[in-house]
Short mmCIF file of C-alpha atoms and ligand atoms in Angstrom, two decimals:
data_model
loop_
_atom_site.label_atom_id
_atom_site.label_comp_id
_atom_site.label_asym_id
_atom_site.label_seq_id
_atom_site.Cartn_x
_atom_site.Cartn_y
_atom_site.Cartn_z
CA MET A 1 -12.51 -19.76 11.06
CA PRO A 2 -14.86 -17.53 9.04
CA GLN A 3 -14.08 -16.67 5.42
CA PHE A 4 -12.38 -13.38 4.54
CA ASP A 5 -15.63 -11.77 3.35
CA THR A 6 -17.24 -12.49 6.72
CA GLN A 7 -14.19 -11.26 8.62
CA SER A 8 -14.19 -7.99 6.62
CA VAL A 9 -17.72 -7.26 7.81
CA HIS A 10 -17.36 -8.28 11.45
CA ALA A 11 -13.72 -8.19 12.55
CA GLY A 12 -12.53 -5.96 15.38
CA TYR A 13 -15.75 -4.94 17.04
CA GLU A 14 -18.40 -6.48 19.28
CA PRO A 15 -21.55 -4.45 19.97
CA ASP A 16 -21.13 -2.59 23.26
CA ALA A 17 -23.66 -2.12 26.10
CA THR A 18 -25.81 0.15 23.93
CA GLY A 19 -26.11 -2.56 21.28
CA ALA A 20 -24.69 -0.23 18.61
CA VAL A 21 -23.77 -2.44 15.66
CA MET A 22 -21.16 0.07 14.52
CA PRO A 23 -18.46 1.43 16.83
CA PRO A 24 -19.00 4.93 18.18
CA ILE A 25 -16.38 7.64 17.59
CA TYR A 26 -14.74 8.18 20.98
CA THR A 27 -13.33 11.67 20.92
CA SER A 28 -12.31 11.79 24.59
CA THR A 29 -8.59 12.38 24.97
CA THR A 30 -8.44 10.90 28.46
CA PHE A 31 -10.08 8.22 30.62
CA ILE A 32 -10.92 8.17 34.36
CA GLN A 33 -8.71 6.10 36.64
CA SER A 34 -10.22 4.44 39.72
CA ALA A 35 -7.17 5.25 41.87
CA PRO A 36 -3.65 6.57 41.28
CA GLY A 37 -1.75 4.11 39.13
CA GLN A 38 -4.86 2.04 38.40
CA PRO A 39 -5.97 2.89 34.89
CA GLY A 40 -8.72 1.02 33.08
CA PRO A 41 -8.17 -0.43 29.61
CA TYR A 42 -7.64 3.12 28.28
CA GLU A 43 -5.67 6.00 29.83
CA TYR A 44 -4.84 8.62 27.26
CA ALA A 45 -5.99 8.53 23.66
CA ARG A 46 -2.52 8.61 22.09
CA SER A 47 -1.67 5.31 23.75
CA GLY A 48 -5.09 3.78 23.14
CA ASN A 49 -8.47 4.84 21.77
CA PRO A 50 -11.44 2.45 21.45
CA THR A 51 -12.38 3.58 17.92
CA ARG A 52 -8.81 3.30 16.69
CA GLN A 53 -8.50 -0.05 18.42
CA ALA A 54 -11.57 -1.39 16.60
CA PHE A 55 -9.90 -0.59 13.28
CA GLU A 56 -6.52 -1.91 14.45
CA ARG A 57 -8.01 -5.19 15.64
CA ALA A 58 -10.02 -5.63 12.48
CA LEU A 59 -6.98 -5.13 10.27
CA ALA A 60 -4.85 -7.45 12.42
CA GLU A 61 -7.50 -10.14 12.06
CA LEU A 62 -7.71 -9.73 8.28
CA GLU A 63 -3.91 -9.93 7.98
CA GLY A 64 -3.64 -12.92 10.32
CA GLY A 65 -1.52 -10.91 12.76
CA SER A 66 -1.43 -10.54 16.53
CA THR A 67 -1.06 -6.76 16.60
CA GLY A 68 -2.37 -4.01 14.33
CA LEU A 69 -1.38 -0.38 14.76
CA ALA A 70 -2.91 2.60 12.98
CA PHE A 71 -0.99 5.74 12.12
CA ALA A 72 -1.65 9.24 10.84
CA SER A 73 -0.43 8.29 7.34
CA GLY A 74 1.31 5.52 5.47
CA LEU A 75 4.57 7.42 5.80
CA ALA A 76 3.99 7.84 9.56
CA ALA A 77 3.71 4.04 9.76
CA THR A 78 6.93 3.71 7.75
CA ALA A 79 8.73 6.24 9.94
CA THR A 80 7.68 4.43 13.11
CA VAL A 81 8.76 1.05 11.76
CA LEU A 82 12.17 2.53 10.91
CA GLU A 83 12.54 3.56 14.56
CA LEU A 84 12.91 -0.13 15.39
CA LEU A 85 16.42 0.18 13.94
CA ASP A 86 19.48 1.46 15.72
CA ALA A 87 21.33 4.41 14.23
CA GLY A 88 23.61 3.41 11.36
CA SER A 89 21.69 0.25 10.44
CA HIS A 90 21.77 -1.09 6.91
CA ILE A 91 18.63 -1.73 4.86
CA VAL A 92 18.24 -3.50 1.54
CA ALA A 93 15.30 -2.42 -0.61
CA PHE A 94 14.09 -3.36 -4.06
CA GLU A 95 14.47 -0.51 -6.50
CA ASP A 96 10.89 0.04 -7.57
CA LEU A 97 9.63 1.83 -4.51
CA TYR A 98 7.04 4.43 -3.58
CA GLY A 99 8.76 7.82 -3.98
CA GLY A 100 7.84 8.96 -0.48
CA VAL A 101 9.47 5.93 1.12
CA TRP A 102 12.61 6.54 -0.94
CA ARG A 103 12.56 10.17 0.22
CA GLN A 104 12.27 9.10 3.85
CA PHE A 105 15.22 6.73 3.46
CA GLU A 106 17.50 9.06 1.53
CA ARG A 107 16.54 12.59 2.51
CA VAL A 108 15.52 12.10 6.14
CA ARG A 109 16.72 9.00 7.94
CA ASN A 110 20.03 8.87 6.17
CA ARG A 111 20.81 12.24 7.75
CA SER A 112 18.99 11.90 11.08
CA ALA A 113 19.76 8.27 11.90
CA GLY A 114 22.59 7.32 9.56
CA LEU A 115 20.46 4.62 7.93
CA ARG A 116 22.14 3.25 4.80
CA VAL A 117 19.96 1.73 2.11
CA SER A 118 21.24 -0.49 -0.71
CA TYR A 119 18.90 -0.85 -3.68
CA VAL A 120 18.78 -4.02 -5.76
CA PRO A 121 16.91 -4.63 -9.02
CA THR A 122 13.34 -5.56 -8.17
CA GLY A 123 12.94 -9.31 -7.78
CA ASP A 124 16.64 -10.07 -8.33
CA LEU A 125 17.26 -12.63 -5.59
CA ALA A 126 20.96 -13.10 -6.38
CA ALA A 127 21.45 -9.35 -6.05
CA LEU A 128 19.53 -9.41 -2.77
CA ARG A 129 21.73 -12.24 -1.46
CA ALA A 130 24.84 -10.29 -2.44
CA ALA A 131 23.57 -7.06 -0.87
CA VAL A 132 22.75 -8.34 2.62
CA ARG A 133 25.61 -7.78 5.05
CA PRO A 134 26.19 -8.63 8.70
CA ASP A 135 24.80 -5.22 9.70
CA THR A 136 21.67 -5.54 7.50
CA LYS A 137 18.69 -5.21 9.80
CA LEU A 138 15.82 -4.83 7.37
CA VAL A 139 14.77 -5.90 3.90
CA TRP A 140 12.08 -3.67 2.42
CA VAL A 141 9.78 -4.90 -0.30
CA GLU A 142 6.67 -3.52 -1.98
CA LEU A 143 4.10 -5.89 -3.41
CA PRO A 144 3.20 -5.26 -6.15
CA THR A 145 5.61 -2.40 -6.66
CA ASN A 146 4.68 1.18 -7.42
CA PRO A 147 4.47 2.12 -10.28
CA LEU A 148 5.93 -0.73 -12.35
CA LEU A 149 3.81 -3.45 -10.69
CA GLU A 150 6.64 -5.90 -10.32
CA VAL A 151 6.11 -8.98 -8.19
CA VAL A 152 8.80 -10.58 -6.06
CA ASP A 153 9.07 -14.10 -4.72
CA LEU A 154 8.15 -13.32 -1.14
CA GLU A 155 9.08 -16.71 0.32
CA ALA A 156 12.56 -16.52 -1.19
CA VAL A 157 13.03 -12.95 0.05
CA VAL A 158 12.02 -13.97 3.57
CA GLN A 159 14.41 -16.92 3.50
CA ILE A 160 17.38 -14.79 2.40
CA ALA A 161 16.61 -12.01 4.89
CA HIS A 162 16.04 -14.30 7.85
CA ALA A 163 19.20 -16.28 7.11
CA ALA A 164 21.04 -12.98 7.50
CA GLY A 165 19.15 -12.09 10.69
CA ALA A 166 17.21 -9.24 9.06
CA LEU A 167 13.52 -8.46 9.44
CA VAL A 168 11.32 -8.27 6.35
CA VAL A 169 8.88 -5.40 5.87
CA ALA A 170 6.30 -5.71 3.10
CA ASP A 171 4.44 -2.62 1.93
CA ALA A 172 1.28 -4.36 0.71
CA THR A 173 -0.70 -1.18 0.01
CA PHE A 174 -1.52 -2.30 -3.55
CA ALA A 175 -2.41 -5.87 -2.61
CA THR A 176 -4.40 -5.50 0.64
CA PRO A 177 -5.08 -8.64 2.69
CA TYR A 178 -7.88 -9.50 0.25
CA LEU A 179 -5.23 -10.46 -2.32
CA LEU A 180 -2.22 -11.29 -0.16
CA LYS A 181 -1.38 -11.85 3.49
CA PRO A 182 2.38 -11.33 3.70
CA LEU A 183 2.54 -12.58 7.31
CA ASP A 184 1.54 -16.04 6.02
CA PHE A 185 4.76 -16.00 3.97
CA GLY A 186 6.91 -15.24 7.00
CA VAL A 187 7.09 -11.47 6.52
CA ASP A 188 7.67 -9.80 9.90
CA ILE A 189 5.86 -6.48 9.39
CA VAL A 190 3.17 -5.52 6.89
CA VAL A 191 2.75 -1.81 6.30
CA HIS A 192 -0.10 -0.08 4.52
CA SER A 193 -1.08 3.29 3.30
CA VAL A 194 -4.65 3.08 4.63
CA THR A 195 -5.25 6.13 2.44
CA LYS A 196 -5.55 3.78 -0.53
CA TYR A 197 -7.62 0.57 -0.73
CA LEU A 198 -8.18 -0.15 2.96
CA ASN A 199 -10.16 3.04 3.46
CA GLY A 200 -11.04 3.02 -0.22
CA HIS A 201 -12.98 6.26 -0.56
CA SER A 202 -10.24 8.90 -0.96
CA ASP A 203 -11.31 10.72 2.19
CA VAL A 204 -8.82 9.61 4.86
CA ILE A 205 -5.03 9.89 5.14
CA GLY A 206 -3.90 6.96 7.24
CA GLY A 207 -1.37 4.20 7.70
CA ALA A 208 -1.00 0.88 9.46
CA ALA A 209 1.49 -1.76 10.50
CA VAL A 210 0.60 -5.34 11.38
CA VAL A 211 2.81 -8.05 12.88
CA LYS A 212 2.38 -11.66 13.90
CA ASP A 213 5.06 -11.89 16.59
CA ALA A 214 3.59 -10.53 19.84
CA ALA A 215 6.95 -9.31 21.21
CA LEU A 216 7.64 -7.36 18.03
CA GLY A 217 4.07 -6.06 18.28
CA GLN A 218 4.80 -4.74 21.76
CA ARG A 219 7.96 -3.01 20.60
CA LEU A 220 6.05 -1.33 17.77
CA ALA A 221 3.13 -0.38 20.02
CA TYR A 222 5.64 1.24 22.38
CA LEU A 223 7.05 3.24 19.46
CA GLN A 224 3.57 4.15 18.21
CA ASN A 225 2.86 5.79 21.56
CA ALA A 226 6.36 7.18 22.05
CA ILE A 227 6.47 8.84 18.63
CA GLY A 228 2.78 9.70 18.62
CA ALA A 229 1.88 9.73 14.91
CA VAL A 230 -1.43 7.98 15.61
CA MET A 231 -4.61 7.78 13.54
CA ASP A 232 -7.34 10.06 14.94
CA PRO A 233 -10.73 8.65 16.06
CA PHE A 234 -12.76 10.05 13.16
CA SER A 235 -10.33 8.68 10.56
CA SER A 236 -10.32 5.37 12.43
CA PHE A 237 -14.11 5.20 12.18
CA LEU A 238 -14.02 5.93 8.45
CA ALA A 239 -11.18 3.47 7.85
CA LEU A 240 -13.11 0.71 9.59
CA ARG A 241 -16.22 1.57 7.60
CA GLY A 242 -14.15 1.31 4.43
CA LEU A 243 -12.66 -1.99 5.53
CA ARG A 244 -16.17 -3.48 5.81
CA THR A 245 -16.48 -3.51 2.00
CA LEU A 246 -12.85 -4.25 1.13
CA HIS A 247 -13.69 -7.66 -0.36
CA LEU A 248 -16.43 -6.25 -2.62
CA ARG A 249 -14.31 -3.38 -3.82
CA MET A 250 -11.14 -5.40 -4.42
CA ALA A 251 -13.05 -8.03 -6.39
CA ARG A 252 -14.51 -5.34 -8.68
CA HIS A 253 -11.24 -3.36 -8.93
CA SER A 254 -9.43 -6.56 -9.98
CA GLU A 255 -12.06 -7.69 -12.46
CA SER A 256 -12.30 -4.29 -14.16
CA ALA A 257 -8.53 -3.71 -14.19
CA LEU A 258 -7.97 -7.03 -15.94
CA ARG A 259 -10.63 -6.25 -18.53
CA ILE A 260 -9.20 -2.78 -19.17
CA ALA A 261 -5.58 -4.04 -19.29
CA ASP A 262 -6.58 -6.66 -21.82
CA TRP A 263 -8.40 -4.08 -23.93
CA LEU A 264 -5.50 -1.62 -23.80
CA GLN A 265 -3.15 -4.30 -25.13
CA GLY A 266 -5.05 -4.21 -28.42
CA ARG A 267 -4.56 -0.46 -28.94
CA ALA A 268 -1.80 0.74 -31.26
CA GLU A 269 -1.37 3.99 -29.27
CA VAL A 270 -0.24 1.96 -26.25
CA SER A 271 3.27 0.53 -26.46
CA GLN A 272 3.18 -1.41 -23.17
CA VAL A 273 0.56 -2.49 -20.65
CA ILE A 274 1.88 -3.52 -17.25
CA TYR A 275 -0.54 -5.55 -15.13
CA PRO A 276 0.34 -8.68 -13.12
CA GLY A 277 -2.91 -10.33 -14.23
CA LEU A 278 -1.86 -10.35 -17.90
CA PRO A 279 0.02 -13.38 -19.24
CA SER A 280 2.42 -10.87 -20.87
CA HIS A 281 3.58 -9.71 -17.41
CA PRO A 282 7.07 -11.12 -16.74
CA GLN A 283 6.09 -12.43 -13.28
CA HIS A 284 2.54 -13.48 -14.19
CA ILE A 285 2.90 -17.07 -12.95
CA LEU A 286 4.41 -15.95 -9.66
CA ALA A 287 1.65 -13.33 -9.35
CA CYS A 288 -1.00 -16.01 -9.82
CA ARG A 289 0.63 -18.05 -7.07
CA LEU A 290 0.79 -15.12 -4.64
CA PHE A 291 -2.54 -13.48 -5.43
CA ALA A 292 -5.24 -16.11 -5.40
CA LYS A 293 -8.27 -13.88 -5.93
CA GLY A 294 -7.20 -11.37 -8.59
CA HIS A 295 -4.42 -8.91 -9.31
CA GLY A 296 -5.63 -5.61 -7.94
CA GLY A 297 -6.88 -2.38 -9.41
CA VAL A 298 -3.67 -0.66 -10.53
CA LEU A 299 -2.15 -0.94 -13.98
CA SER A 300 0.46 1.09 -15.78
CA VAL A 301 0.77 1.90 -19.47
CA ARG A 302 3.34 3.42 -21.74
CA LEU A 303 1.82 5.57 -24.46
CA ALA A 304 3.45 5.64 -27.87
CA ALA A 305 3.43 9.43 -27.75
CA ASP A 306 5.59 12.43 -26.95
CA ALA A 307 4.97 14.65 -23.93
CA ALA A 308 2.46 16.80 -25.86
CA GLY A 309 0.57 13.68 -26.95
CA VAL A 310 0.46 12.41 -23.37
CA ASN A 311 -0.97 15.75 -22.23
CA ARG A 312 -3.56 15.69 -25.02
CA PHE A 313 -4.59 12.16 -23.98
CA LEU A 314 -4.91 13.21 -20.33
CA SER A 315 -6.95 16.29 -21.18
CA ARG A 316 -9.51 14.26 -23.15
CA LEU A 317 -10.31 11.88 -20.25
CA LYS A 318 -13.57 12.57 -18.44
CA LEU A 319 -13.96 9.69 -15.97
CA PHE A 320 -10.30 9.07 -15.12
CA ALA A 321 -9.31 12.11 -13.07
CA LEU A 322 -5.70 13.25 -13.21
CA ALA A 323 -4.70 13.06 -9.56
CA GLU A 324 -2.21 11.56 -7.13
CA SER A 325 -3.21 8.52 -5.10
CA LEU A 326 -5.11 5.36 -5.90
CA GLY A 327 -7.39 2.80 -4.35
CA GLY A 328 -10.61 4.82 -4.15
CA VAL A 329 -13.98 3.92 -5.63
CA GLU A 330 -13.38 6.53 -8.36
CA SER A 331 -10.95 6.01 -11.24
CA LEU A 332 -7.76 8.06 -11.23
CA ILE A 333 -4.80 8.40 -13.54
CA SER A 334 -1.38 9.74 -12.68
CA GLN A 335 1.99 10.41 -14.25
CA PRO A 336 4.54 8.98 -11.76
CA ALA A 337 7.42 11.03 -13.21
CA SER A 338 5.79 14.34 -12.29
CA MET A 339 3.67 13.16 -9.34
CA SER A 340 4.25 10.21 -6.96
CA HIS A 341 7.89 9.80 -8.04
CA GLY A 342 8.71 13.47 -8.53
CA SER A 343 10.96 13.29 -5.46
CA LEU A 344 13.43 10.97 -7.24
CA THR A 345 16.36 12.55 -9.06
CA PRO A 346 15.92 12.87 -12.86
CA GLU A 347 18.80 10.39 -13.32
CA LEU A 348 17.10 7.77 -11.13
CA ARG A 349 13.78 8.25 -12.91
CA ALA A 350 15.45 7.76 -16.29
CA GLU A 351 17.34 4.70 -15.05
CA ARG A 352 14.16 3.12 -13.71
CA GLY A 353 12.03 3.77 -16.77
CA LEU A 354 9.81 6.43 -15.22
CA GLY A 355 9.43 8.74 -18.18
CA PRO A 356 6.54 11.08 -19.04
CA GLU A 357 4.99 8.40 -21.29
CA LEU A 358 4.40 6.13 -18.27
CA LEU A 359 0.92 6.54 -16.77
CA ARG A 360 -0.54 4.73 -13.78
CA LEU A 361 -4.25 3.97 -13.72
CA SER A 362 -6.22 3.27 -10.57
CA VAL A 363 -9.30 1.51 -11.87
CA GLY A 364 -12.36 2.41 -9.80
CA VAL A 365 -15.63 0.57 -9.35
CA GLU A 366 -17.55 2.38 -12.08
CA ASP A 367 -18.94 0.38 -15.00
CA ALA A 368 -15.92 -1.07 -16.81
CA GLY A 369 -17.51 -0.45 -20.22
CA ASP A 370 -17.84 3.25 -19.43
CA LEU A 371 -14.19 3.36 -18.34
CA ILE A 372 -13.09 1.72 -21.59
CA GLU A 373 -15.16 4.20 -23.58
CA ASP A 374 -13.45 7.05 -21.72
CA LEU A 375 -9.99 5.65 -22.55
CA ALA A 376 -10.98 4.97 -26.16
CA TYR A 377 -12.10 8.56 -26.69
CA ALA A 378 -8.84 9.90 -25.22
CA LEU A 379 -6.68 7.49 -27.26
CA ASP A 380 -8.56 8.42 -30.45
CA GLY A 381 -7.34 11.98 -29.94
CA LEU A 382 -3.68 11.04 -29.64
CA GLY A 383 -2.80 11.20 -33.32
CA ARG A 384 -4.53 14.54 -33.90
C1 PLP B 401 0.67 6.14 -0.84
C2 PLP B 401 1.68 5.12 -0.52
C3 PLP B 401 2.47 5.24 0.62
C4 PLP B 401 2.42 6.44 1.54
O1 PLP B 401 1.21 6.51 2.23
P1 PLP B 401 0.57 7.91 2.72
O2 PLP B 401 -0.72 7.48 3.34
O3 PLP B 401 0.40 8.76 1.51
O4 PLP B 401 1.52 8.51 3.69
C5 PLP B 401 3.37 4.22 0.89
N1 PLP B 401 3.49 3.15 0.08
C6 PLP B 401 2.73 3.01 -1.03
C7 PLP B 401 2.91 1.80 -1.87
C8 PLP B 401 1.82 3.99 -1.38
O5 PLP B 401 1.10 3.86 -2.49
#
C-alpha cells in the first residue's frame, strides 16, 4: 500500500488511451448506448461523469473508503446525506457546528422533513449517551469543530452511536484525510466541504461524502443521482488538481499555524489562543492521538479588545484578508459572529461564546515570518 503522499499524487486516475497523465474534462452530458437498454459505463452525466469519477475515486482512496461522491457544495453533500433519513428522524449533534449545517437542520429540514436535532455540549460523552433515543438515526460530529476547534473522542462517539443503532457522520472539512481518516475509527460517512482544504485554492465550491460500507455507498449514490446536486466536470478537474498537493499544503498549513498560535500566546492583546496543537488546548492529548501529522491550519483567538478595537485590528492587516471561508493557499481571517455563524440566533451565539472578539484565522502557505509580522503590526495598533 503506497504512502499517503504517493496516493495524493496518483489516486483515482490511470492514463487513458491518449496517454494523458492528467484526466481530461469531459463536458458531454450524455453517452452513446450500443443498443436500447445497453449503456456503457456512463449514460448521463448527472449519474456518472468520468472527470467527476476521477476525483471521487481519488478521495475515496485517500479516506480508505469504498465509495466517494462529489457534490455541488459542502451543504449539498450534507443535504443529500440527510435524505438517508426517514421523515421525523432524530439526530444528535455536538453544539459547536458550522452555521450552515445548523441552518439546514433547524430552518430547512426541521420544517420539510420533521427532523429533530438535539444538541449536546461538544465532546460531552455522558450528554451524548443521555441524548440518544430509540428513534435516533444519526450522530453528527465535526472534527475539529468550527470555530472553537474542539476535538471529540471519535472512537467513543462511534461506540455510543452504534450501540443505539445510529449512523455516525463526521464533517472532517478542517482535518482532511491528511490529518485524520474518520472511517478508520468506525465512522459511517465522512463529509467534506471540498471548497476548503481539499481543493485548497479558493476557486471551487464543492462537497463530498465518502463511506466504507458498499451497501451504504450504493444508497448514497442513488440519492446523489436522484437529488442531482452533483459537482460539475470543471470543478471536479480543479478539485482533483488541488487534491494532488493536499499533503504538501496541509503540512505547511499545520507547521505555520502552530508557530503562529505559539507566538500569539505571548501577546498581551490576545486573551485566548485556541489551537489543538497547543498544550494549552483542553483536548491537546486527544488531538495528538487523533491527528498524527499535525493539527491543521485553522486557529481562533479572542482579542482583549472591544468591537472598535477588533475592527481597528482587522483594518491594519495586509496579508490576512477579511473574508469568509478557509483552507486556501492564502491567509484569511474571519469573525464567526458576523460571518460563518451569523445564521445562529444572538442568544445561541452568546451561549456558545461566539462574540465579536472571537476571530478565526486560516493560515495560508505564505512565509510564516511574514504572517507573524502582519499580525504584530495589527496588534500594535490595538491600544491606539
Ligand atoms: C464551509 C463548511 C461547510 C459548508 O460547505 P460549502 O462548500 O460552503 O457548502 C460545512 N462544514 C464545514 C466545517 C465548513 O467549514
